[in-house]
C-alpha cells in the first residue's frame, strides 16, 4: 500500500513518548507541545477526532523536583508522576486553549480497563468528550499504580485506548524514524520498514526479538501495541515526532515512518475487552480434543475437555484457555470458579450436579463468551 492510512481515518489516537514531551528529560518542550496541539487543532478542523495519549509525567516530575536521576522506589516514582502530570496537563491545557480547543485529562489504571463496568464507563466518558469536540489527554494514573497493577508502558495504553474508543488509527510518535529491519546502530544494511502487516511475526525479530529487554518505550512494545490495535481493525503508524508537521502530512496522505496495517476482522466489543486484559488470574488447560472443538468446530468449552486448572478465579471472570503446550489459544468468561472447575475437570456436563450439588450452566465457558486468540 502506498500513501498513509491516516488520510481516511476519522478517529485517531496519537501517542507521544516521554523523550519528546520533556526534551530528553530536561523539562517540558513547550515548542514541541505547541506544534502538536496546532496540528491536532487543524485535524479537528478537518472533522477528525483525536485522542492524545501522552507520557512524560514521571520525567517531568523528576525534573521539577530537581532530582538528578530516576528514583527506584515506587513511592518516589508515584510522587514524581503526581507532580509532573500537573505540569504536563497545565501546559497542554493552555496550548490547546490558545488553539480554540477544550482539552480534558483522563487518567486510567489497569483495573479501569479490566473491570467490565469501569471499562464501559471509561468508554462512554471518552466517547462523550469526542462528541463534544474535546481533546482527551490520557495517561496512566501513575500516582497510584504499583508494579503489580501497572499497564506498564504508554504504547500498550495507546493500543488499549485505540480499542476502547474504536479508533481507526494509532499514531505512535517517538524519537526514531520508525522500525528498521535490524538495529541500525549495529547493522549498516538496516533499512526502514515502510509498510508491513501488523500480524507479521517477523516484526518482533526486527524489533530486537521477543525475548529482548528493550523495556518501556522500546520498539518491541510498539510492535506489540500495533498487533493489539489491529484486533479492533486499527492501523498503526510509528514515526518520528520530530518530523515537521508530521500529523498534518500523515493526514494529507504522505507515508512517513512505519505503517503497520490491520487485516484482521474486527472483534465484537465484548470479545475485544476480553482480549485486551493484560493480566489474568488463572486459566484452564485443555486436552487436544477440546482444542480442536474450539478451533475447528466453533464449540463451547465443556468441563470434560479440561485437564488442568491454573491459579484462582471466580465465576464470571476472564480466564486463559491454554493447550497442552501452554499456548493461550483463547480466553473467556467462566461459569465456574477455579475450585469448582478443579472438581468437574475431565467430567461430562451431566455429572456437574452430582459433583457440585448444583448446575449453573452446562458449559464451562459458552461460545458467546469466548474469544479465540489462535
Ligand atoms: N506513564 C508514564 C509517564 O507519564 C510513562 C510510561 C511510558 O512512557 O511508557 O511518565
PDB file of C-alpha atoms and ligand atoms in Angstrom, residues 15 18 54-59 139-140 142 150 152-155 216-217, ligand 1:
ATOM      1  CA  UNK A  15       0.685   8.588  21.476  1.00  0.00           C
ATOM      2  CA  UNK A  18       8.291  10.948  27.321  1.00  0.00           C
ATOM      3  CA  UNK A  54       0.873  11.494  26.487  1.00  0.00           C
ATOM      4  CA  UNK A  55       3.727  10.132  28.553  1.00  0.00           C
ATOM      5  CA  UNK A  56       6.109  12.378  30.411  1.00  0.00           C
ATOM      6  CA  UNK A  57       4.576  12.738  33.879  1.00  0.00           C
ATOM      7  CA  UNK A  58       7.382  10.935  35.654  1.00  0.00           C
ATOM      8  CA  UNK A  59      10.149  12.547  33.596  1.00  0.00           C
ATOM      9  CA  UNK A 139      -2.042   8.889  30.782  1.00  0.00           C
ATOM     10  CA  UNK A 140      -1.784   6.009  33.178  1.00  0.00           C
ATOM     11  CA  UNK A 142       0.946   6.594  37.795  1.00  0.00           C
ATOM     12  CA  UNK A 150       0.580  -1.247  36.141  1.00  0.00           C
ATOM     13  CA  UNK A 152       3.406  -0.519  32.204  1.00  0.00           C
ATOM     14  CA  UNK A 153       4.124   1.483  29.140  1.00  0.00           C
ATOM     15  CA  UNK A 154       2.103   4.011  27.240  1.00  0.00           C
ATOM     16  CA  UNK A 155       2.476   2.155  23.934  1.00  0.00           C
ATOM     17  CA  UNK A 216       9.427   0.802  28.452  1.00  0.00           C
ATOM     18  CA  UNK A 217       9.012   2.544  25.184  1.00  0.00           C
TER      19      UNK A 217
HETATM   20  N1  LIG B   1       3.021   6.926  32.206  1.00  0.00           N
HETATM   21  C1  LIG B   1       4.415   7.254  32.275  1.00  0.00           C
HETATM   22  C2  LIG B   1       4.584   8.761  32.396  1.00  0.00           C
HETATM   23  O1  LIG B   1       3.760   9.508  32.004  1.00  0.00           O
HETATM   24  C3  LIG B   1       5.194   6.835  31.061  1.00  0.00           C
HETATM   25  C4  LIG B   1       5.068   5.429  30.584  1.00  0.00           C
HETATM   26  C5  LIG B   1       5.667   5.295  29.169  1.00  0.00           C
HETATM   27  O2  LIG B   1       6.201   6.239  28.656  1.00  0.00           O
HETATM   28  O3  LIG B   1       5.568   4.253  28.562  1.00  0.00           O
HETATM   29  O4  LIG B   1       5.572   9.234  32.860  1.00  0.00           O
END
